[in-house]
Short mmCIF file of C-alpha atoms and ligand atoms in Angstrom, two decimals:
data_model
loop_
_atom_site.label_atom_id
_atom_site.label_comp_id
_atom_site.label_asym_id
_atom_site.label_seq_id
_atom_site.Cartn_x
_atom_site.Cartn_y
_atom_site.Cartn_z
CA MET N 1 124.57 238.58 86.72
CA ARG N 2 122.15 237.64 89.42
CA LEU N 3 118.39 237.63 88.90
CA ARG N 4 115.75 237.10 91.49
CA LEU N 5 113.67 234.03 90.80
CA PRO N 6 110.48 233.45 92.76
CA PRO N 7 110.89 230.83 95.54
CA LYS N 8 108.80 228.20 93.73
CA VAL N 9 110.89 228.43 90.53
CA SER N 10 114.09 228.19 92.60
CA PHE N 11 112.59 225.16 94.32
CA ILE N 12 111.93 223.40 90.98
CA LEU N 13 115.43 224.18 89.69
CA ASP N 14 116.86 223.02 92.98
CA ILE N 15 115.05 219.65 93.02
CA LEU N 16 116.03 218.90 89.44
CA GLU N 17 119.67 219.82 90.12
CA ARG N 18 119.69 217.63 93.20
CA HIS N 19 118.60 214.73 91.06
CA GLY N 20 121.63 215.38 88.86
CA PHE N 21 119.96 217.30 86.01
CA GLU N 22 120.54 220.75 84.63
CA ALA N 23 117.62 223.17 84.96
CA TYR N 24 117.09 226.81 84.05
CA ALA N 25 114.34 229.40 83.91
CA VAL N 26 114.09 230.19 80.16
CA GLY N 27 112.56 232.40 77.52
CA GLY N 28 110.09 235.17 78.20
CA CYS N 29 110.47 235.05 82.00
CA VAL N 30 114.20 235.70 81.81
CA ARG N 31 113.67 238.53 79.35
CA ASP N 32 111.03 240.09 81.60
CA LEU N 33 113.16 239.70 84.71
CA VAL N 34 116.05 241.62 83.07
CA LEU N 35 113.53 244.33 81.96
CA ALA N 36 111.96 244.41 85.44
CA ARG N 37 108.62 243.43 83.96
CA THR N 38 106.26 240.92 85.60
CA PRO N 39 106.45 237.64 83.60
CA ASN N 40 103.17 236.06 82.45
CA ASP N 41 104.48 232.67 83.31
CA TRP N 42 107.61 230.86 84.36
CA ASP N 43 109.05 228.28 81.99
CA VAL N 44 111.78 225.86 82.97
CA THR N 45 114.10 224.03 80.57
CA THR N 46 115.96 220.95 81.74
CA SER N 47 118.21 218.10 80.68
CA ALA N 48 115.78 215.69 82.44
CA ARG N 49 113.45 213.64 80.20
CA PRO N 50 109.70 214.03 80.85
CA GLU N 51 109.46 210.74 82.80
CA GLN N 52 112.43 211.87 84.93
CA VAL N 53 110.78 215.24 85.62
CA LYS N 54 107.60 213.39 86.68
CA ALA N 55 109.57 211.26 89.08
CA CYS N 56 110.99 214.32 90.79
CA PHE N 57 107.67 215.98 91.77
CA ARG N 58 104.59 214.88 93.61
CA ARG N 59 101.98 216.56 91.40
CA THR N 60 102.48 216.80 87.66
CA VAL N 61 100.27 217.06 84.59
CA ASP N 62 101.19 215.53 81.19
CA THR N 63 100.77 218.70 79.19
CA GLY N 64 102.66 217.76 76.00
CA LEU N 65 104.81 214.73 76.65
CA LYS N 66 105.50 214.40 72.94
CA HIS N 67 107.01 217.85 72.94
CA GLY N 68 108.79 217.18 76.23
CA THR N 69 106.51 219.33 78.44
CA VAL N 70 105.39 218.38 81.92
CA THR N 71 103.50 220.84 84.11
CA VAL N 72 104.65 220.80 87.70
CA MET N 73 101.96 221.88 90.21
CA LEU N 74 103.06 223.60 93.41
CA GLU N 75 99.97 224.44 95.44
CA LYS N 76 97.76 226.29 92.88
CA ASP N 77 100.66 227.42 90.64
CA ALA N 78 101.58 225.65 87.44
CA PHE N 79 105.07 225.63 85.92
CA GLU N 80 105.87 224.21 82.49
CA VAL N 81 109.05 222.13 82.59
CA THR N 82 110.31 221.22 79.13
CA THR N 83 113.16 218.92 78.19
CA TYR N 84 115.99 220.47 76.13
CA ARG N 85 114.94 219.88 72.57
CA ILE N 86 115.69 220.61 68.96
CA ASP N 87 112.59 221.28 66.78
CA GLY N 88 112.18 219.37 63.56
CA ASP N 89 110.77 220.99 60.37
CA TYR N 90 107.58 223.01 60.53
CA SER N 91 106.25 221.60 57.22
CA ASP N 92 102.85 223.20 57.73
CA SER N 93 104.18 226.36 59.42
CA ARG N 94 102.08 225.44 62.44
CA HIS N 95 104.12 223.34 64.76
CA PRO N 96 107.24 221.18 64.53
CA ASP N 97 106.58 217.83 62.84
CA SER N 98 108.83 216.24 65.42
CA VAL N 99 111.02 217.23 68.24
CA VAL N 100 114.28 215.58 69.24
CA PHE N 101 115.48 215.74 72.85
CA THR N 102 119.02 216.85 73.35
CA SER N 103 121.39 217.12 76.32
CA SER N 104 122.60 220.53 75.19
CA LEU N 105 121.12 223.75 76.64
CA GLU N 106 122.77 225.64 73.73
CA GLN N 107 120.84 223.65 71.16
CA ASP N 108 117.60 224.29 73.04
CA LEU N 109 118.25 228.04 73.08
CA LEU N 110 119.09 228.07 69.35
CA ARG N 111 115.60 226.73 68.41
CA ARG N 112 113.97 229.84 69.96
CA ASP N 113 112.62 232.66 67.88
CA PHE N 114 114.30 235.94 69.00
CA THR N 115 117.55 236.65 70.83
CA ILE N 116 115.70 238.34 73.71
CA ASN N 117 113.64 235.16 74.16
CA ALA N 118 116.70 232.85 73.96
CA MET N 119 118.29 233.30 77.34
CA ALA N 120 118.31 230.95 80.30
CA TYR N 121 119.13 231.59 83.93
CA SER N 122 119.70 229.70 87.12
CA ASP N 123 121.46 230.71 90.33
CA ARG N 124 123.95 227.93 89.82
CA GLY N 125 124.63 228.36 86.07
CA GLY N 126 124.09 232.14 85.87
CA LEU N 127 122.83 233.79 82.71
CA VAL N 128 123.26 231.78 79.56
CA ASP N 129 123.04 234.10 76.52
CA ILE N 130 124.62 232.67 73.41
CA SER N 131 122.77 234.78 70.83
CA GLY N 132 123.29 238.27 72.21
CA GLY N 133 119.96 238.62 73.98
CA MET N 134 121.33 241.06 76.58
CA ARG N 135 122.88 243.25 73.93
CA ASP N 136 119.52 243.37 72.05
CA LEU N 137 117.59 244.14 75.19
CA GLN N 138 119.93 247.06 75.73
CA LYS N 139 119.57 248.15 72.10
CA ARG N 140 115.81 247.55 72.35
CA VAL N 141 115.59 245.51 69.16
CA ILE N 142 113.86 242.30 68.08
CA ARG N 143 116.30 240.11 66.22
CA CYS N 144 115.99 236.50 65.08
CA VAL N 145 118.22 233.81 66.50
CA GLY N 146 120.33 232.80 63.49
CA SER N 147 119.18 233.37 59.93
CA PRO N 148 115.90 235.33 59.85
CA ASP N 149 114.89 233.82 56.51
CA ARG N 150 115.28 230.33 57.90
CA ARG N 151 113.52 231.10 61.17
CA PHE N 152 110.52 232.76 59.48
CA GLY N 153 110.50 229.99 56.83
CA GLU N 154 110.20 227.37 59.64
CA ASP N 155 107.24 229.04 61.32
CA ALA N 156 105.57 232.07 59.67
CA LEU N 157 103.80 232.94 62.95
CA ARG N 158 107.14 234.35 64.09
CA VAL N 159 106.59 237.23 61.62
CA MET N 160 103.65 238.33 63.74
CA ARG N 161 105.43 237.57 66.95
CA ALA N 162 108.25 239.92 66.00
CA VAL N 163 105.79 242.85 65.71
CA ARG N 164 103.86 241.79 68.77
CA PHE N 165 106.98 241.79 70.95
CA ALA N 166 108.00 245.16 69.51
CA ALA N 167 104.55 246.52 70.47
CA GLN N 168 104.63 245.06 73.97
CA LEU N 169 108.13 246.19 74.76
CA GLY N 170 108.36 249.44 72.77
CA PHE N 171 111.24 247.92 70.75
CA SER N 172 112.03 248.21 67.04
CA ILE N 173 112.62 245.32 64.71
CA GLU N 174 116.21 245.02 63.55
CA PRO N 175 116.32 245.81 59.80
CA ALA N 176 117.49 242.35 58.51
CA THR N 177 114.81 240.73 60.67
CA ALA N 178 112.16 243.13 59.35
CA GLU N 179 113.15 242.58 55.73
CA ALA N 180 112.98 238.80 56.08
CA ALA N 181 109.67 239.16 57.90
CA ALA N 182 108.19 240.97 54.92
CA ARG N 183 109.43 238.20 52.61
CA HIS N 184 107.73 235.54 54.74
CA ALA N 185 104.44 237.24 55.64
CA SER N 186 102.67 235.27 52.90
CA GLY N 187 103.43 232.12 54.93
CA LEU N 188 100.82 233.27 57.41
CA SER N 189 98.12 231.84 55.19
CA ARG N 190 99.26 228.39 56.35
CA VAL N 191 99.12 229.28 60.06
CA SER N 192 96.06 228.45 62.11
CA ALA N 193 93.53 231.17 62.97
CA GLU N 194 93.87 230.47 66.68
CA ARG N 195 97.61 231.13 66.74
CA ILE N 196 97.13 234.31 64.60
CA ALA N 197 94.40 235.53 66.98
CA VAL N 198 96.64 235.15 70.05
CA GLU N 199 99.34 237.36 68.48
CA LEU N 200 96.89 239.95 67.13
CA LEU N 201 95.20 240.32 70.53
CA LYS N 202 98.53 240.63 72.30
CA LEU N 203 99.51 243.41 69.89
CA LEU N 204 96.14 245.16 70.27
CA THR N 205 96.23 245.13 74.08
CA SER N 206 99.88 246.26 74.21
CA PRO N 207 101.13 249.80 75.08
CA TYR N 208 101.82 250.43 71.37
CA PRO N 209 98.82 249.14 69.37
CA GLU N 210 99.80 251.51 66.61
CA MET N 211 102.34 248.84 65.66
CA ILE N 212 99.44 247.41 63.61
CA LEU N 213 100.89 249.91 61.04
CA GLU N 214 104.14 247.94 61.11
CA MET N 215 102.07 244.77 60.49
CA ARG N 216 100.62 246.49 57.43
CA ARG N 217 104.03 247.68 56.26
CA LEU N 218 105.37 244.09 56.44
CA GLY N 219 102.37 242.69 54.55
CA ILE N 220 100.97 240.93 57.59
CA THR N 221 97.53 242.51 57.71
CA ALA N 222 97.14 241.86 53.96
CA ARG N 223 97.13 238.18 54.94
CA VAL N 224 95.34 238.15 58.29
CA LEU N 225 93.27 241.36 58.35
CA PRO N 226 92.75 242.74 54.84
CA GLU N 227 89.89 244.78 56.24
CA PHE N 228 92.50 247.02 57.88
CA ASP N 229 94.32 247.55 54.63
CA ARG N 230 91.06 248.66 53.03
CA MET N 231 90.57 251.14 55.87
CA MET N 232 94.08 252.49 55.30
CA GLU N 233 93.25 253.00 51.64
CA THR N 234 90.00 254.93 52.32
CA PRO N 235 90.50 258.71 52.49
CA VAL N 236 88.58 260.87 54.95
CA ALA N 237 87.84 264.50 54.38
CA THR N 238 85.54 266.03 57.01
CA PRO N 239 85.63 269.36 58.78
CA SER N 240 87.33 267.57 61.75
CA SER N 241 89.75 265.37 59.78
CA LEU N 242 93.50 265.90 59.35
CA PRO N 243 94.98 266.64 55.90
CA GLY N 244 95.48 263.40 53.99
CA ASP N 245 93.67 261.48 56.68
CA THR N 246 92.41 257.95 56.16
CA VAL N 247 89.85 255.74 57.95
CA GLY N 248 92.71 253.47 59.02
CA ALA N 249 94.83 256.31 60.46
CA HIS N 250 91.81 257.50 62.43
CA THR N 251 91.26 253.97 63.70
CA VAL N 252 94.82 253.73 64.90
CA ARG N 253 94.39 256.99 66.84
CA ALA N 254 91.24 255.60 68.37
CA LEU N 255 93.12 252.41 69.33
CA ARG N 256 95.72 254.42 71.13
CA ALA N 257 93.04 256.36 73.05
CA MET N 258 91.33 253.15 74.22
CA PRO N 259 92.18 251.48 77.53
CA GLU N 260 94.32 248.29 77.13
CA ASP N 261 91.29 246.01 77.29
CA ARG N 262 90.67 243.17 74.82
CA ILE N 263 87.04 243.97 73.96
CA LEU N 264 87.61 247.72 73.84
CA ARG N 265 90.71 247.50 71.65
CA LEU N 266 89.03 244.99 69.31
CA THR N 267 86.06 247.32 69.05
CA ALA N 268 88.34 250.27 68.32
CA LEU N 269 90.04 248.24 65.61
CA LEU N 270 86.83 247.28 63.88
CA TYR N 271 84.20 250.03 64.52
CA GLU N 272 85.10 251.89 61.29
CA SER N 273 85.53 248.74 59.19
CA GLY N 274 82.22 249.52 57.45
CA LYS N 275 83.47 252.89 56.26
CA PRO N 276 85.32 251.74 53.11
CA GLU N 277 82.18 250.16 51.62
CA THR N 278 79.83 253.00 52.62
CA ALA N 279 82.10 255.92 51.61
CA GLU N 280 80.51 258.74 49.59
CA THR N 281 81.88 262.10 48.57
CA ASP N 282 79.56 265.09 48.31
CA GLU N 283 79.81 268.04 45.89
CA PHE N 284 82.07 269.96 48.30
CA GLY N 285 84.52 267.04 48.53
CA TRP N 286 83.52 266.00 52.06
CA THR N 287 83.36 262.30 52.75
CA HIS N 288 80.29 260.66 54.39
CA PHE N 289 79.85 257.08 55.56
CA PRO N 290 76.09 256.60 55.91
CA GLU N 291 75.16 254.01 58.50
CA TYR N 292 78.71 252.66 58.47
CA TRP N 293 77.99 250.93 61.84
CA THR N 294 75.61 248.45 60.18
CA ALA N 295 78.29 247.34 57.72
CA GLY N 296 80.88 247.58 60.51
CA ALA N 297 78.97 245.24 62.82
CA ARG N 298 78.66 242.74 59.94
CA ILE N 299 82.37 242.97 58.99
CA ALA N 300 83.43 242.74 62.66
CA ASP N 301 81.28 239.66 63.08
CA GLY N 302 83.02 238.06 60.09
CA VAL N 303 86.54 238.97 61.26
CA ILE N 304 85.93 237.61 64.75
CA ARG N 305 84.47 234.38 63.41
CA ARG N 306 87.43 233.99 61.06
CA LEU N 307 89.88 234.47 63.96
CA LYS N 308 87.84 231.82 65.85
CA LEU N 309 87.41 234.03 68.92
CA ASP N 310 84.66 233.16 71.36
CA ASN N 311 81.01 234.10 70.85
CA ALA N 312 80.88 236.38 73.91
CA THR N 313 83.67 238.52 72.43
CA ARG N 314 81.92 238.59 69.04
CA LYS N 315 78.61 239.65 70.57
CA ALA N 316 80.22 242.30 72.81
CA VAL N 317 82.11 243.93 69.94
CA THR N 318 79.25 243.87 67.39
CA ASN N 319 76.84 245.18 70.05
CA LEU N 320 79.08 248.18 70.78
CA ILE N 321 79.46 248.95 67.06
CA GLY N 322 75.69 248.57 66.48
CA GLY N 323 75.09 251.00 69.34
CA LEU N 324 76.46 253.80 67.17
CA ALA N 325 73.12 253.80 65.35
CA PHE N 326 71.80 255.90 68.22
CA ILE N 327 74.20 258.31 69.92
CA PRO N 328 72.40 259.76 72.92
CA GLU N 329 71.94 263.32 74.02
CA THR N 330 72.58 264.08 77.65
CA ASP N 331 68.91 264.14 78.77
CA ALA N 332 67.76 261.20 80.83
CA ALA N 333 65.30 259.81 78.35
CA SER N 334 67.94 259.72 75.61
CA VAL N 335 70.53 258.04 77.83
CA ARG N 336 67.99 255.47 79.07
CA LYS N 337 67.20 254.63 75.45
CA SER N 338 70.86 254.18 74.61
CA MET N 339 71.49 252.11 77.78
CA HIS N 340 68.58 249.90 76.74
CA LEU N 341 69.95 249.49 73.21
CA VAL N 342 73.55 248.54 74.16
CA GLY N 343 72.64 246.98 77.52
CA PRO N 344 73.33 248.69 80.82
CA GLU N 345 76.37 246.43 81.55
CA SER N 346 78.00 247.56 78.28
CA PHE N 347 77.25 251.24 78.54
CA ASP N 348 80.63 252.23 80.10
CA ASP N 349 82.36 250.42 77.26
CA TYR N 350 80.13 252.23 74.78
CA LEU N 351 81.07 255.61 76.27
CA ALA N 352 84.73 254.55 76.10
CA LEU N 353 84.15 254.01 72.35
CA LEU N 354 82.56 257.42 71.89
CA TRP N 355 85.51 258.96 73.81
CA ALA N 356 88.14 257.18 71.75
CA ASP N 357 86.38 258.23 68.55
CA LYS N 358 86.45 261.90 69.60
CA ALA N 359 90.10 261.59 70.76
CA ALA N 360 90.95 260.17 67.37
CA ASP N 361 89.41 263.26 65.69
CA ARG N 362 91.83 265.38 67.70
CA ASN N 363 94.99 263.68 66.57
CA GLY N 364 95.93 262.53 70.08
CA GLU N 365 96.10 266.05 71.50
CA ALA N 366 95.52 266.17 75.25
CA VAL N 367 91.85 266.38 76.07
CA ARG N 368 90.92 269.89 77.29
CA ASP N 369 88.51 270.22 80.12
CA ASP N 370 86.43 272.78 78.23
CA ASP N 371 86.17 270.71 74.98
CA PRO N 372 82.42 270.38 74.34
CA ASP N 373 82.63 266.80 72.95
CA PHE N 374 84.35 265.50 76.07
CA MET N 375 82.15 267.54 78.34
CA LYS N 376 79.22 265.85 76.72
CA ILE N 377 80.65 262.37 77.29
CA ASN N 378 81.37 263.25 80.92
CA SER N 379 77.70 264.32 81.26
CA LEU N 380 76.67 261.01 79.76
CA TYR N 381 78.66 259.17 82.43
CA ASP N 382 77.04 261.33 85.14
CA ARG N 383 73.59 260.74 83.70
CA GLU N 384 74.23 256.95 83.53
CA ARG N 385 75.24 256.93 87.26
CA GLN N 386 72.09 258.88 88.15
CA ILE N 387 69.87 256.45 86.14
CA LEU N 388 71.44 253.42 87.82
CA ARG N 389 71.13 255.03 91.24
CA MET N 390 67.43 255.71 90.65
CA GLY N 391 66.89 252.13 89.45
CA ASP N 392 65.04 253.36 86.34
CA PRO N 393 63.51 250.64 84.14
CA LEU N 394 65.79 249.82 81.21
CA SER N 395 64.44 246.56 79.83
CA VAL N 396 61.16 244.68 79.43
CA LYS N 397 61.84 242.64 82.54
CA ASP N 398 61.92 245.86 84.57
CA LEU N 399 58.32 246.72 83.62
CA ALA N 400 55.64 246.76 86.28
CA VAL N 401 53.47 244.33 84.15
CA ASP N 402 54.37 241.01 82.61
CA GLY N 403 52.95 238.46 80.14
CA THR N 404 50.62 236.91 82.77
CA ASP N 405 49.03 240.29 83.50
CA LEU N 406 48.43 240.82 79.84
CA GLU N 407 47.01 237.32 79.24
CA SER N 408 44.42 238.02 81.90
CA LEU N 409 43.33 240.99 79.77
CA GLY N 410 42.99 238.70 76.69
CA TYR N 411 46.40 239.33 75.11
CA ARG N 412 47.81 236.36 73.18
CA GLY N 413 51.14 235.42 71.53
CA PRO N 414 52.91 238.20 69.64
CA GLU N 415 50.48 240.84 70.95
CA ILE N 416 52.14 240.48 74.35
CA GLY N 417 55.65 241.23 73.12
CA GLU N 418 54.37 244.10 71.00
CA PHE N 419 52.61 245.74 73.90
CA LEU N 420 55.56 245.29 76.25
CA LYS N 421 57.86 246.88 73.66
CA GLY N 422 55.60 249.90 73.29
CA ALA N 423 55.25 250.16 77.05
CA LEU N 424 59.02 250.07 77.46
CA ASP N 425 59.42 252.91 74.95
CA GLU N 426 57.07 254.95 77.01
CA VAL N 427 58.68 254.26 80.39
CA LEU N 428 62.17 254.84 78.99
CA GLY N 429 60.88 258.33 78.23
CA ASP N 430 59.17 258.70 81.64
CA PRO N 431 59.89 256.14 84.35
CA GLY N 432 57.06 257.61 86.40
CA LYS N 433 54.70 255.75 84.08
CA ASN N 434 56.11 252.38 85.18
CA THR N 435 53.24 251.54 87.54
CA LYS N 436 50.94 248.54 87.35
CA GLU N 437 47.85 250.82 87.37
CA HIS N 438 49.04 252.93 84.46
CA LEU N 439 50.30 250.06 82.32
CA LEU N 440 47.23 247.90 82.94
CA ALA N 441 44.94 250.81 82.09
CA LEU N 442 46.97 251.40 78.96
CA ALA N 443 46.78 247.68 78.06
CA SER N 444 43.00 247.47 78.44
CA GLU N 445 42.53 250.69 76.56
CA ARG N 446 44.64 249.39 73.66
CA LYS N 447 42.84 246.03 73.75
CA GLY N 448 39.51 247.84 73.66
CA ALA N 449 40.69 250.00 70.80
CA GLY N 450 42.13 246.99 68.95
P1 LIG G 501 104.48 236.12 76.73
O1 LIG G 501 104.26 235.01 77.73
O2 LIG G 501 104.64 237.46 77.32
O3 LIG G 501 103.56 236.03 75.60
P2 LIG G 501 106.80 234.58 76.00
O4 LIG G 501 108.11 234.97 75.48
O5 LIG G 501 106.73 233.82 77.28
O6 LIG G 501 105.97 235.91 76.13
P3 LIG G 501 105.48 232.39 74.75
O7 LIG G 501 104.67 232.42 73.53
O8 LIG G 501 104.83 232.00 76.02
O9 LIG G 501 106.06 233.85 74.85
O10 LIG G 501 106.74 231.47 74.48
C1 LIG G 501 107.67 231.11 75.48
C2 LIG G 501 109.08 230.95 74.84
O11 LIG G 501 109.05 229.86 73.93
C3 LIG G 501 109.51 232.17 74.09
O12 LIG G 501 110.15 233.15 74.87
C4 LIG G 501 110.45 231.57 73.04
O13 LIG G 501 111.72 231.32 73.62
C5 LIG G 501 109.81 230.22 72.76
N1 LIG G 501 108.84 230.27 71.67
C6 LIG G 501 107.50 230.38 71.71
N2 LIG G 501 106.91 230.36 70.51
C7 LIG G 501 107.91 230.17 69.63
C8 LIG G 501 107.97 230.02 68.20
N3 LIG G 501 106.87 230.09 67.44
N4 LIG G 501 109.19 229.82 67.65
C9 LIG G 501 110.30 229.78 68.38
N5 LIG G 501 110.30 229.90 69.73
C10 LIG G 501 109.16 230.12 70.31
#
């Protein structure tokens, strides 16, 4: 079988071979080439030791010499070149305690997690597939290399990786691998938050984010996202809900309706996380979740901190959830108020959330043009464009007066902020009032009255 490597990868293999070493493209990039997907990165595995790799290339970075990895730089592109190795024990389920270099490509392939990730290719050596990776790509299954119990026992993160690859590729998990995964999910409590977050985000932003349900089935969310299990256990009965619906099932439908964006999918995952603790049932049996967004923003904040994601992500997600406190009508004043509350730069994301929520109510049915909920959201988009085109004031810094103007009228300290806030409320309702004359007159009148 002949695969088409990019010229720079061929160049690296060629140089190493000319120096008398074996070298292959390996892992995810070979899998993706066979599937005609674009690889995220190109990894090379070689019989050369790190210092030998360094001697072959002009520009290299010592990425992980201990683990045998040297990054080769060709112009602006980086390629990880790793010496054939056998991993030692993963006593903490985090990373191998030690690695041993080997001269055998086969041994290097046998340390890898899944058969589809354990293939190597070079033009000279062809495809090296000793674990049945090609067969499993054709069958569209995720299967461990060797004994699944051993592989998951060595590194529990692989339990999450199995589901993540299934979600990215639209594959299923081979039954013996899935059963072993369920047995080893508890090992995730020893895996670092950072590694867990990478896998969770890759699953969420995949074409099949509903595979979070497989994570629940295997006991993964119970360890890394118990909030989701609680959502799955919380029934929903509203005029728009499906028979036997739960908060979690609704969330999964919202996830599917969201674009494959990290912030949007995380928001879809967490916006209803406050529903379990706010759930109430009325005398007719309908469920209500009063102000669930307040609890949701708090829970989302906690989850994102626990996963050790960055602050910008945490703020973006909690801001969108908090924005549900005021869902605008389509008139300009209402949309300006909502744009002010969530921030104009986040308003498109906010509308995407409203859309996904409505799509989730409809059980994934195609959106009809004459559906009033979606017509409303389209009108909100139109209104937003119009407001931005007009340059309407949306925050205190857009007001025609500032602190200095107010100081000259005798305003001091907190009075200034209070006045500006009141003035903003007024101009959000009517941007025509955002003139210096009007606001100064208002300020002196209030000062006089105060
Ligand atoms: P992607 O880049 O799309 O996330 P990938 O397969 O390249 O997919 P990486 O996490 O970059 O995934 O890993 C590169 C390769 O290293 C894998 O294909 C696999 O062969 C091996 N590998 C990575 N992590 C592990 C692990 N925890 N256990 C065993 N092998 C692993």
